Amino acid sequence: MLTAPASAMAAALQAPALVTPGLDLEASFTDVLQGFGLSPAAAHLVWLPLPMLLVLVGAVVGVLVTVWLERKISAAVQQRIGPEYAGALGILQPLADGLKLLWKEDVIPARADGLLFTLGPVLVVVPVILSWLVVPFGQHLLISNVGVGIFLWISLSSIQPIGLLMAGYASNNKYSLLGGLRAAAQSISYEIPLALAVLAVVMMSNSLSTVDIVDQQNGAGILTWNIWRQPVGFVIFWICALAECERLPFDLPEAEEELVAGYQTEYAGMKFALFYLGSYINLVLSALLVSVLYLGGWGFPIPVEWLAGALGQSADAPLVQVITASVGIVMTVLKAYLLVFFAILLRWTVPRVRIDQLLDLGWKFLLPIALVNLLVTAGLKLAFPAFFGG
Amino acid sequence: MTIASSTQFLCFAALSAAVAIGALGVVLLPNIVYSAFLLGGVFLSVAGLYLLLNASFVAAAQVLVYVGAVNVLILFAIMLVNKKEAMAEIPGLALRRVLSGAVCAGLFVLLLRVAFITPWATPGPEPIGDEATIRIGEHLFSDYLLPFELASVLLLMAMIGAIVLARRDVLSADIVTGEPADQGLIEKSRTPLLLETPAPASPAMPTPVLEKR
């Protein structure tokens, strides 16, 4: 029932943003396969697993890099050297860590619940990996531009507490159970301000799709990034993302210096590695989403189209498209890793909060602030539709 | 049959089987924690069915609300309250089972009858895909505004009720002595959750409530 004026308005909204078709690998790939005589459906079927595998490998490599960064940066903060023998600058150290965990015995406690004990870590990791579905690295460089985009990530991340509760319960250990309950309580209380912060951004860009959110920010490069229009939302989102990832200063569920390791107490070997992997994938994912929501995603500080125009090149030329796509990927990853660097630095700088401070911060401070932020965004959107995406 | 339609049929069959078997497990399993986890699985499978119907927003909302909130709350309630205690023998259990089974079978027959005699309009209206989000928003703020607001009032009432029940010690303090009214409710002996034989309550572990006073 979208009426003609409404669709015209939608078209007018789309028009001013600098949207070039960009590199569409899927179209090119399926074209080539159809050139070999495959039907379009079969060509699509051959294409489907490729980006998924690529993103899975990308996520795991991202985790390895993050673990290495964590070790090196923590060493630098404490004036140590850190890993240095495994590969140049110790770059193979995370691989060695992973192999060690892979070779360790997979212990299931005698009176634990074997099925739930195994299913718990799986339920923690799978939603996180699924969420990579909506992370865009370019106009067409994502697995699926689903319409509900960022909402899909929010709903998937709400599955995680069930995995934590399951792990805590199945261990048959009161420390695990309490740790699981604490972790789940932390996770669900920080989800609400997180969703409200995202909602303010969604309201400005009139779309839930991550691609549209980035397009809306890249009208004039760094000047139109959402961080200038949503500074409060940015801070709320980043705090909540750290709490969701159980990073310091919010790593109470597994505070290794103070209590037993929470819901991970009974876990060893690969199952423990899954929790570890899940938390690091989640950190990288959160950093990527912060860059998508607030830092212009794949956008270069000066729009690439302007640069191409200044150099007298058409933005549709094949070479320019390849360069644009590469710059987009590099920018996304660069912004994300700057945030990861910041998170690691925070971890080795600030002390941990207490559980009552944690819940107070979430419910009595972040939630009202996020609501006010939403209200102010709505008001500004009505008052200055040109700047706040009327 | 094309690749797309056969994939869709396979997904539909798998999801429907998951919903049916999972729901039976929720009802029939003796372990309440398994029931609660299976309920989460059922909710997820229903979300999958919504996805098959091209209703991605409803699917995501289903996961967020039912799996992320309702099911987690159910699990919290079970894990904080549940104690393994021997169930007292209920007299006439077999008869009760037969009776409740008969009621359920009757309801099932009724539903089957409705399903077969209703003239379903197949194929249904064309799915609008991603526009559905906008359409749902329009409806929620126009013709469904009153039910929407009433639901929020209901939730508010439930929340107030829950707070009153949970903080009875604060709200219903005895005016004369200043002592909380329901001390017996709070100080139950602490037993480990999963042990079959309840361990004797250890006097060395003071309850947090006592510590506060």
Coordinates of C-alpha atoms in Angstrom, one line a residue:
Chain A
M1 CA 0.0 0.0 0.0
L2 CA 3.0 2.3 -0.5
T3 CA 1.4 5.2 -2.3
A4 CA 3.0 7.0 -5.2
P5 CA 4.0 10.2 -3.2
A6 CA 5.5 8.0 -0.6
S7 CA 7.6 6.1 -3.1
A8 CA 8.6 9.3 -4.8
M9 CA 9.7 10.6 -1.4
A10 CA 11.7 7.5 -0.8
A11 CA 13.4 7.9 -4.2
A12 CA 14.1 11.5 -3.4
L13 CA 15.6 10.5 -0.1
Q14 CA 17.8 8.0 -1.9
A15 CA 18.9 10.3 -4.6
P16 CA 21.1 12.9 -2.7
A17 CA 23.2 10.3 -1.1
L18 CA 26.3 9.4 -3.1
V19 CA 25.4 5.8 -3.9
T20 CA 27.3 4.2 -6.7
P21 CA 26.7 0.6 -7.6
G22 CA 30.2 -0.3 -6.7
L23 CA 31.8 -3.7 -7.1
D24 CA 29.2 -6.4 -7.2
L25 CA 31.1 -9.6 -7.0
E26 CA 28.0 -11.8 -6.9
A27 CA 26.7 -10.4 -10.2
S28 CA 30.1 -10.8 -11.9
F29 CA 30.5 -14.4 -10.6
T30 CA 27.1 -15.6 -11.5
D31 CA 27.5 -14.0 -15.0
V32 CA 30.7 -16.0 -15.5
L33 CA 29.1 -19.2 -14.4
Q34 CA 26.1 -18.6 -16.6
G35 CA 28.6 -18.1 -19.4
F36 CA 29.6 -21.7 -18.8
G37 CA 26.0 -22.8 -19.3
L38 CA 24.7 -23.1 -15.8
S39 CA 21.2 -22.0 -14.9
P40 CA 20.9 -18.8 -12.8
A41 CA 19.6 -20.9 -9.9
A42 CA 22.5 -23.3 -10.0
A43 CA 25.0 -20.4 -10.4
H44 CA 23.4 -18.8 -7.3
L45 CA 23.8 -22.1 -5.4
V46 CA 27.5 -22.3 -6.3
W47 CA 27.9 -18.7 -5.2
L48 CA 26.1 -19.0 -1.8
P49 CA 28.8 -20.8 0.3
L50 CA 31.7 -18.7 -0.9
P51 CA 31.0 -15.5 1.0
M52 CA 29.9 -17.5 4.1
L53 CA 33.2 -19.4 4.1
L54 CA 35.2 -16.2 3.5
V55 CA 33.5 -14.4 6.4
L56 CA 34.0 -17.4 8.7
V57 CA 37.7 -17.5 7.9
G58 CA 37.8 -13.7 8.3
A59 CA 36.2 -13.9 11.7
V60 CA 38.6 -16.6 12.9
V61 CA 41.6 -14.8 11.5
G62 CA 40.3 -11.6 13.2
V63 CA 40.2 -13.5 16.5
L64 CA 43.8 -14.6 16.1
V65 CA 44.9 -11.1 15.3
T66 CA 43.0 -9.8 18.3
V67 CA 44.5 -12.4 20.7
W68 CA 48.0 -11.4 19.4
L69 CA 47.2 -7.7 19.8
E70 CA 45.9 -8.4 23.3
R71 CA 49.1 -10.1 24.4
K72 CA 51.4 -7.6 22.7
I73 CA 49.5 -4.5 24.0
S74 CA 49.1 -5.8 27.5
A75 CA 52.9 -6.5 27.5
A76 CA 53.5 -3.0 26.2
V77 CA 51.2 -1.5 28.9
Q78 CA 53.1 -3.4 31.6
Q79 CA 56.5 -2.7 30.0
R80 CA 57.2 -6.3 29.1
I81 CA 58.0 -7.7 25.7
G82 CA 55.3 -10.3 25.3
P83 CA 55.4 -13.3 23.0
E84 CA 58.4 -13.2 20.7
Y85 CA 59.6 -16.7 19.8
A86 CA 56.6 -18.2 17.9
G87 CA 57.0 -16.6 14.5
A88 CA 58.2 -13.0 13.9
L89 CA 57.1 -10.8 16.9
G90 CA 55.3 -13.8 18.3
I91 CA 52.6 -13.6 15.6
L92 CA 52.1 -17.4 15.7
Q93 CA 51.4 -17.4 19.4
P94 CA 47.6 -17.3 19.2
L95 CA 47.8 -20.3 16.8
A96 CA 49.9 -22.2 19.3
D97 CA 47.3 -21.3 22.0
G98 CA 44.6 -22.6 19.8
L99 CA 46.4 -25.8 19.0
K100 CA 47.1 -26.4 22.7
L101 CA 43.4 -26.1 23.5
L102 CA 42.6 -28.4 20.6
W103 CA 44.9 -31.1 22.0
K104 CA 43.8 -30.9 25.6
E105 CA 41.6 -33.6 27.0
D106 CA 37.9 -32.9 26.7
V107 CA 36.7 -33.4 30.2
I108 CA 33.1 -33.7 31.1
P109 CA 32.6 -33.8 34.9
A110 CA 31.2 -37.1 36.1
R111 CA 27.9 -35.8 37.4
A112 CA 27.4 -33.1 34.9
D113 CA 24.7 -33.2 32.3
G114 CA 26.6 -34.2 29.2
L115 CA 24.2 -33.1 26.6
L116 CA 23.6 -29.6 27.9
F117 CA 27.3 -29.3 28.9
T118 CA 28.1 -29.7 25.2
L119 CA 25.3 -27.6 23.8
G120 CA 26.0 -24.6 26.1
P121 CA 29.2 -23.4 24.3
V122 CA 27.7 -24.1 20.9
L123 CA 24.7 -21.8 21.8
V124 CA 27.1 -19.1 22.8
V125 CA 29.2 -19.2 19.6
V126 CA 26.7 -19.9 16.8
P127 CA 24.6 -16.7 17.2
V128 CA 27.7 -14.6 17.3
I129 CA 29.0 -16.1 14.0
L130 CA 25.5 -15.8 12.5
S131 CA 25.6 -12.1 13.2
W132 CA 28.4 -11.6 10.8
L133 CA 25.7 -12.0 8.1
V134 CA 24.8 -8.3 8.3
V135 CA 28.3 -6.8 8.6
P136 CA 29.0 -4.8 5.4
F137 CA 32.5 -4.2 4.0
G138 CA 31.2 -2.4 1.0
Q139 CA 28.0 -1.6 -1.0
H140 CA 27.7 -5.2 -2.1
L141 CA 30.4 -6.8 0.1
L142 CA 28.3 -8.5 2.7
I143 CA 26.7 -11.9 2.9
S144 CA 23.1 -10.8 2.8
N145 CA 21.6 -7.3 2.8
V146 CA 18.6 -8.4 4.9
G147 CA 16.0 -5.7 5.5
V148 CA 15.9 -6.2 9.2
G149 CA 19.8 -5.9 9.3
I150 CA 20.8 -4.5 12.6
F151 CA 17.7 -5.8 14.4
L152 CA 18.7 -9.3 13.4
W153 CA 22.0 -8.8 15.3
I154 CA 20.1 -7.5 18.4
S155 CA 17.8 -10.5 18.4
L156 CA 20.6 -13.0 17.7
S157 CA 22.7 -11.6 20.5
S158 CA 19.7 -12.2 22.9
I159 CA 20.1 -16.0 22.4
Q160 CA 23.5 -15.9 24.1
P161 CA 22.3 -15.8 27.7
I162 CA 20.5 -19.1 27.2
G163 CA 23.8 -20.7 26.3
L164 CA 25.4 -19.2 29.4
L165 CA 22.6 -20.4 31.7
M166 CA 22.8 -23.8 30.0
A167 CA 26.6 -24.0 30.6
G168 CA 26.2 -22.9 34.2
Y169 CA 23.4 -25.3 35.0
A170 CA 24.9 -28.4 33.2
S171 CA 28.2 -28.1 35.1
N172 CA 26.5 -29.3 38.3
N173 CA 28.6 -26.8 40.3
K174 CA 27.2 -24.0 42.4
Y175 CA 29.9 -21.5 41.3
S176 CA 29.1 -22.3 37.7
L177 CA 25.4 -21.9 38.2
L178 CA 25.8 -18.6 40.0
G179 CA 28.3 -17.5 37.4
G180 CA 25.9 -18.4 34.6
L181 CA 23.1 -16.5 36.3
R182 CA 25.3 -13.4 36.8
A183 CA 26.5 -13.5 33.2
A184 CA 23.0 -13.8 31.9
A185 CA 21.7 -11.0 34.1
Q186 CA 24.5 -8.7 32.9
S187 CA 23.9 -9.6 29.3
I188 CA 20.1 -9.0 29.4
S189 CA 20.4 -5.8 31.4
Y190 CA 22.8 -4.2 29.0
E191 CA 20.9 -5.3 25.9
I192 CA 18.2 -2.7 26.5
P193 CA 20.3 0.5 26.4
L194 CA 22.2 -1.0 23.5
A195 CA 19.0 -1.5 21.5
L196 CA 17.8 2.0 22.4
A197 CA 21.1 3.5 21.2
V198 CA 20.7 1.5 17.9
L199 CA 17.1 2.7 17.6
A200 CA 18.2 6.4 17.6
V201 CA 20.6 5.6 14.7
V202 CA 17.9 3.7 12.9
M203 CA 15.5 6.6 13.3
M204 CA 17.9 8.9 11.6
S205 CA 18.6 6.6 8.7
N206 CA 15.0 5.5 8.2
S207 CA 16.1 1.9 7.7
L208 CA 17.3 -1.1 9.7
S209 CA 19.6 -2.3 6.9
T210 CA 23.3 -1.9 7.7
V211 CA 24.0 -0.9 4.1
D212 CA 21.5 2.0 4.2
I213 CA 22.8 3.1 7.6
V214 CA 26.3 3.5 6.1
D215 CA 25.0 5.1 2.9
Q216 CA 23.2 7.7 5.0
Q217 CA 26.4 8.7 6.7
N218 CA 28.7 9.0 3.7
G219 CA 27.3 12.1 2.1
A220 CA 30.3 14.3 2.9
G221 CA 32.9 12.0 4.3
I222 CA 33.9 12.3 7.9
L223 CA 31.7 15.4 8.5
T224 CA 28.5 13.4 8.1
W225 CA 29.5 10.4 10.2
N226 CA 26.9 9.5 12.9
I227 CA 29.4 10.1 15.7
W228 CA 28.9 13.9 15.4
R229 CA 25.1 13.5 15.5
Q230 CA 24.9 10.8 18.1
P231 CA 27.9 11.3 20.5
V232 CA 25.9 10.2 23.5
G233 CA 24.5 7.2 21.6
F234 CA 28.1 6.3 20.6
V235 CA 29.3 6.2 24.2
I236 CA 26.2 4.3 25.4
F237 CA 26.6 1.7 22.6
W238 CA 30.3 1.3 23.2
I239 CA 29.9 0.8 27.0
C240 CA 27.0 -1.7 26.4
A241 CA 29.0 -3.5 23.7
L242 CA 31.9 -4.0 26.2
A243 CA 29.5 -5.2 28.8
E244 CA 27.9 -7.7 26.3
C245 CA 31.4 -9.0 25.4
E246 CA 32.3 -9.4 29.1
R247 CA 35.3 -7.2 28.7
L248 CA 36.9 -5.3 31.4
P249 CA 35.7 -3.2 33.2
F250 CA 32.6 -5.5 33.0
D251 CA 34.2 -8.9 33.1
L252 CA 32.6 -9.9 36.4
P253 CA 31.2 -13.3 35.1
E254 CA 34.8 -14.6 34.7
A255 CA 36.8 -12.3 36.9
E256 CA 39.8 -14.5 37.1
E257 CA 41.7 -12.7 39.8
E258 CA 38.7 -12.6 42.3
L259 CA 36.4 -15.6 41.8
V260 CA 36.2 -19.0 40.3
A261 CA 35.9 -18.6 36.5
G262 CA 32.1 -18.4 36.6
Y263 CA 30.2 -20.5 34.1
Q264 CA 33.5 -21.6 32.5
T265 CA 34.7 -23.3 35.7
E266 CA 34.3 -26.9 34.7
Y267 CA 35.2 -26.4 31.0
A268 CA 38.4 -27.5 29.5
G269 CA 39.9 -28.1 26.0
M270 CA 37.9 -27.3 22.9
K271 CA 34.6 -26.5 24.8
F272 CA 36.5 -23.8 26.8
A273 CA 38.1 -22.7 23.5
L274 CA 34.6 -22.2 22.1
F275 CA 33.7 -19.7 24.9
Y276 CA 37.0 -18.0 24.3
L277 CA 36.5 -17.8 20.6
G278 CA 32.9 -16.6 21.1
S279 CA 34.0 -13.7 23.3
Y280 CA 36.7 -12.6 20.9
I281 CA 34.5 -12.9 17.8
N282 CA 31.9 -10.9 19.7
L283 CA 34.5 -8.2 20.5
V284 CA 35.5 -7.9 16.8
L285 CA 31.9 -7.9 15.7
S286 CA 31.0 -5.2 18.2
A287 CA 33.9 -3.1 17.0
L288 CA 32.8 -3.6 13.4
L289 CA 29.2 -2.6 14.2
V290 CA 30.4 0.5 16.1
S291 CA 32.2 1.5 12.9
V292 CA 29.2 0.7 10.8
L293 CA 26.7 2.6 13.0
Y294 CA 28.8 5.6 14.1
L295 CA 32.0 5.8 12.1
G296 CA 30.8 5.6 8.6
G297 CA 31.4 1.9 7.9
W298 CA 33.4 1.5 4.7
G299 CA 33.5 5.2 4.0
F300 CA 36.8 7.0 3.5
P301 CA 37.1 10.3 5.5
I302 CA 36.9 12.1 2.1
P303 CA 34.3 10.4 -0.2
V304 CA 36.1 8.3 -2.7
E305 CA 33.8 9.5 -5.4
W306 CA 35.0 13.1 -4.9
L307 CA 38.6 11.9 -5.1
A308 CA 37.9 10.0 -8.3
G309 CA 36.1 13.1 -9.7
A310 CA 39.1 15.3 -8.8
L311 CA 41.4 12.9 -10.6
G312 CA 39.2 13.0 -13.6
Q313 CA 38.1 9.3 -13.3
S314 CA 34.6 8.0 -13.6
A315 CA 33.4 6.2 -10.4
D316 CA 32.1 3.4 -12.6
A317 CA 35.4 2.5 -14.2
P318 CA 36.5 -1.1 -13.3
L319 CA 39.8 -0.1 -11.8
V320 CA 38.3 2.6 -9.7
Q321 CA 35.6 0.2 -8.5
V322 CA 38.2 -2.3 -7.4
I323 CA 40.2 0.4 -5.6
T324 CA 37.0 1.8 -4.0
A325 CA 36.1 -1.7 -2.8
S326 CA 39.6 -2.3 -1.4
V327 CA 39.6 1.1 0.3
G328 CA 36.2 0.2 1.8
I329 CA 37.4 -3.1 3.3
V330 CA 40.6 -1.5 4.6
M331 CA 38.6 1.4 6.2
T332 CA 36.1 -0.9 7.9
V333 CA 38.8 -3.2 9.3
L334 CA 41.0 -0.2 10.3
K335 CA 38.2 1.5 12.2
A336 CA 37.2 -1.8 13.9
Y337 CA 40.7 -2.6 15.0
L338 CA 41.2 1.0 16.3
L339 CA 38.2 0.3 18.5
V340 CA 39.6 -3.2 19.5
F341 CA 42.9 -1.4 20.4
F342 CA 40.9 1.0 22.5
A343 CA 39.1 -1.9 24.2
I344 CA 42.3 -3.7 25.0
L345 CA 43.9 -0.6 26.3
L346 CA 40.8 -0.1 28.5
R347 CA 41.2 -3.6 29.8
W348 CA 44.7 -3.0 31.1
T349 CA 43.9 0.4 32.4
V350 CA 40.7 0.6 34.3
P351 CA 39.7 -1.5 37.4
R352 CA 36.7 -3.8 37.4
V353 CA 33.3 -2.6 38.7
R354 CA 31.4 -4.4 41.4
I355 CA 28.2 -6.3 40.6
D356 CA 25.9 -3.6 42.2
Q357 CA 27.8 -0.8 40.4
L358 CA 27.4 -2.8 37.2
L359 CA 23.6 -3.1 37.6
D360 CA 23.3 0.5 38.8
L361 CA 25.2 1.7 35.8
G362 CA 23.0 -0.3 33.4
W363 CA 19.6 0.3 34.8
K364 CA 19.8 3.7 36.6
F365 CA 22.2 5.5 34.4
L366 CA 22.5 4.1 30.8
L367 CA 18.8 3.3 30.4
P368 CA 17.4 6.8 31.2
I369 CA 20.2 8.4 29.2
A370 CA 19.5 6.2 26.3
L371 CA 15.8 7.1 26.5
V372 CA 16.5 10.8 26.6
N373 CA 18.9 10.4 23.7
L374 CA 16.1 8.7 21.7
L375 CA 13.7 11.5 22.6
V376 CA 16.2 14.3 21.7
T377 CA 17.0 12.5 18.4
A378 CA 13.3 12.4 17.6
G379 CA 12.9 16.1 18.4
L380 CA 16.0 17.1 16.4
K381 CA 14.8 15.0 13.5
L382 CA 11.5 16.9 13.5
A383 CA 13.2 20.3 13.9
F384 CA 16.2 19.8 11.5
P385 CA 15.1 17.2 9.0
A386 CA 18.0 18.1 6.7
F387 CA 20.7 17.1 9.2
F388 CA 18.9 14.3 11.1
G389 CA 17.6 12.4 8.2
G390 CA 14.0 13.6 8.1
Chain B
M1 CA 10.3 -28.9 -8.6
T2 CA 13.0 -26.2 -8.6
I3 CA 15.9 -25.9 -6.2
A4 CA 14.3 -23.1 -4.3
S5 CA 10.9 -24.7 -3.8
S6 CA 12.4 -28.1 -2.7
T7 CA 14.7 -26.3 -0.2
Q8 CA 11.7 -24.5 1.1
F9 CA 9.8 -27.7 1.5
L10 CA 12.6 -29.4 3.3
C11 CA 13.1 -26.5 5.6
F12 CA 9.3 -26.4 6.3
A13 CA 9.3 -30.2 7.1
A14 CA 12.3 -29.9 9.4
L15 CA 11.0 -26.9 11.3
S16 CA 7.5 -28.3 11.7
A17 CA 8.9 -31.5 13.0
A18 CA 11.1 -29.5 15.4
V19 CA 8.1 -27.5 16.6
A20 CA 5.9 -30.6 17.1
I21 CA 8.5 -32.9 18.7
G22 CA 9.8 -30.0 20.8
A23 CA 6.4 -29.0 22.1
L24 CA 5.6 -32.7 23.0
G25 CA 8.9 -32.8 24.9
V26 CA 8.1 -29.6 26.8
V27 CA 4.9 -31.2 28.0
L28 CA 6.0 -34.8 28.6
L29 CA 9.6 -34.5 29.9
P30 CA 9.8 -35.0 33.7
N31 CA 12.8 -32.6 34.1
I32 CA 11.5 -29.1 34.1
V33 CA 14.9 -27.6 33.1
Y34 CA 14.9 -29.7 29.9
S35 CA 11.3 -28.5 29.3
A36 CA 12.4 -24.9 29.5
F37 CA 15.3 -25.3 27.2
L38 CA 13.1 -27.2 24.7
L39 CA 10.6 -24.4 24.9
G40 CA 13.4 -22.1 23.6
G41 CA 14.0 -24.5 20.8
V42 CA 10.3 -24.4 19.9
F43 CA 10.3 -20.6 19.9
L44 CA 13.4 -20.6 17.6
S45 CA 11.7 -23.1 15.2
V46 CA 8.6 -20.9 15.0
A47 CA 10.8 -18.0 14.2
G48 CA 12.3 -20.1 11.4
L49 CA 8.7 -20.7 10.1
Y50 CA 8.1 -17.0 10.0
L51 CA 11.4 -16.6 8.1
L52 CA 10.1 -19.1 5.5
L53 CA 6.9 -17.0 5.2
N54 CA 9.1 -13.9 4.3
A55 CA 8.3 -12.2 7.6
S56 CA 11.8 -11.5 8.7
F57 CA 10.9 -8.7 11.1
V58 CA 8.3 -10.9 12.9
A59 CA 10.9 -13.7 13.0
A60 CA 13.6 -11.4 14.6
A61 CA 11.0 -10.0 17.0
Q62 CA 10.0 -13.5 17.9
V63 CA 13.6 -14.4 18.8
L64 CA 14.1 -11.2 20.7
V65 CA 11.0 -11.3 22.7
Y66 CA 10.3 -15.0 23.2
V67 CA 13.7 -16.5 23.2
G68 CA 15.7 -13.6 24.5
A69 CA 13.3 -12.4 27.2
V70 CA 10.4 -14.8 28.0
N71 CA 12.5 -18.0 27.9
V72 CA 15.4 -16.5 29.8
L73 CA 13.0 -15.3 32.5
I74 CA 11.5 -18.8 32.7
L75 CA 15.0 -20.3 33.0
F76 CA 15.9 -17.7 35.7
A77 CA 12.8 -18.5 37.7
I78 CA 13.5 -22.3 37.5
M79 CA 17.2 -22.0 38.3
L80 CA 16.7 -19.7 41.3
V81 CA 13.7 -21.6 42.7
N82 CA 14.0 -25.2 41.6
K83 CA 15.1 -27.7 44.2
K84 CA 15.3 -31.4 43.6
E85 CA 12.8 -32.7 46.1
A86 CA 10.9 -36.0 46.0
M87 CA 7.5 -35.4 44.6
A88 CA 4.8 -36.6 46.9
E89 CA 2.7 -39.4 45.4
I90 CA -0.4 -37.9 43.9
P91 CA -3.5 -40.2 44.4
G92 CA -5.1 -41.3 41.2
L93 CA -2.2 -40.2 39.0
A94 CA -3.1 -42.6 36.2
L95 CA -6.7 -41.5 36.1
R96 CA -5.6 -37.8 36.0
R97 CA -3.2 -38.6 33.1
V98 CA -6.0 -40.3 31.2
L99 CA -8.4 -37.5 31.8
S100 CA -6.0 -34.7 30.8
G101 CA -4.9 -36.8 27.8
A102 CA -8.5 -37.1 26.7
V103 CA -9.1 -33.3 27.0
C104 CA -5.9 -32.6 24.9
A105 CA -7.0 -35.2 22.3
G106 CA -10.4 -33.5 22.1
L107 CA -8.9 -30.1 21.6
F108 CA -6.6 -31.6 19.0
V109 CA -9.6 -33.1 17.1
L110 CA -11.4 -29.7 17.3
L111 CA -8.3 -27.9 15.8
L112 CA -8.0 -30.5 13.1
R113 CA -11.6 -30.0 12.2
V114 CA -11.2 -26.3 12.0
A115 CA -8.1 -26.7 9.9
F116 CA -9.9 -29.0 7.4
I117 CA -13.2 -27.2 7.0
T118 CA -11.9 -23.6 6.8
P119 CA -11.7 -22.5 3.2
W120 CA -8.1 -21.3 3.3
A121 CA -7.2 -18.8 0.6
T122 CA -4.2 -20.4 -0.9
P123 CA -1.9 -19.0 -2.1
G124 CA -2.3 -16.2 0.4
P125 CA -1.6 -12.5 -0.2
E126 CA 1.7 -11.7 -1.8
P127 CA 4.4 -11.2 0.9
I128 CA 5.7 -7.7 1.0
G129 CA 9.1 -8.6 2.5
D130 CA 11.1 -5.8 4.0
E131 CA 8.3 -3.3 3.6
A132 CA 6.5 -5.2 6.4
T133 CA 8.5 -3.3 9.0
I134 CA 7.0 0.0 7.8
R135 CA 3.5 -1.5 7.5
I136 CA 3.7 -3.0 11.1
G137 CA 4.7 0.4 12.4
E138 CA 1.9 2.2 10.6
H139 CA -0.7 -0.3 12.0
L140 CA 0.7 -0.1 15.5
F141 CA 0.3 3.7 15.5
S142 CA -3.1 3.9 13.9
D143 CA -5.7 1.2 14.1
Y144 CA -3.9 -1.0 16.6
L145 CA -2.9 1.9 18.9
L146 CA -5.4 1.1 21.7
P147 CA -4.6 -2.7 22.0
F148 CA -0.9 -1.8 21.9
E149 CA -1.2 0.7 24.7
L150 CA -3.5 -1.6 26.7
A151 CA -0.8 -4.3 26.4
S152 CA 1.8 -1.9 27.8
V153 CA -0.6 -1.1 30.7
L154 CA -0.9 -4.8 31.4
L155 CA 2.8 -5.2 31.4
L156 CA 3.1 -2.3 33.8
M157 CA 0.6 -3.9 36.2
A158 CA 2.4 -7.3 36.0
M159 CA 5.7 -5.5 36.8
I160 CA 4.2 -3.7 39.8
G161 CA 2.7 -7.0 41.0
A162 CA 6.1 -8.7 40.7
I163 CA 7.8 -6.0 42.7
V164 CA 5.2 -6.2 45.4
L165 CA 5.6 -10.0 45.6
A166 CA 9.3 -9.9 45.5
R167 CA 9.9 -7.2 48.0
R168 CA 7.3 -8.3 50.6
D169 CA 9.9 -8.0 53.3
V170 CA 10.3 -4.3 52.7
L171 CA 6.7 -3.4 51.9
S172 CA 4.9 -5.3 54.7
A173 CA 7.1 -4.6 57.7
D174 CA 5.5 -5.0 61.0
I175 CA 4.8 -1.4 62.3
V176 CA 5.1 -2.3 66.0
T177 CA 8.4 -4.2 66.0
G178 CA 9.8 -3.0 62.6
E179 CA 10.5 -6.7 61.7
P180 CA 9.8 -7.9 58.2
A181 CA 6.6 -9.9 58.1
D182 CA 7.5 -13.0 56.1
Q183 CA 10.9 -13.9 57.5
G184 CA 10.1 -17.6 57.2
L185 CA 9.8 -17.2 53.4
I186 CA 13.2 -15.8 53.1
E187 CA 15.2 -18.1 55.4
K188 CA 14.8 -21.5 53.8
S189 CA 17.6 -23.9 54.2
R190 CA 20.0 -23.7 51.4
T191 CA 20.5 -27.0 49.5
P192 CA 22.6 -27.6 46.4
L193 CA 20.5 -27.5 43.3
L194 CA 21.4 -30.7 41.5
L195 CA 22.2 -33.2 44.2
E196 CA 19.7 -36.0 44.5
T197 CA 20.1 -36.3 48.2
P198 CA 19.6 -32.9 49.8
A199 CA 22.7 -32.1 51.9
P200 CA 22.1 -30.8 55.4
A201 CA 22.0 -27.1 55.6
S202 CA 25.3 -25.8 56.7
P203 CA 25.3 -23.3 59.5
A204 CA 28.6 -21.9 58.4
M205 CA 27.0 -20.2 55.4
P206 CA 24.9 -17.3 56.7
T207 CA 22.2 -16.1 54.3
P208 CA 22.8 -12.7 52.7
V209 CA 19.6 -11.4 54.2
L210 CA 20.9 -12.0 57.7
E211 CA 24.2 -10.5 56.9
K212 CA 22.6 -7.2 55.9
R213 CA 20.8 -6.7 59.1

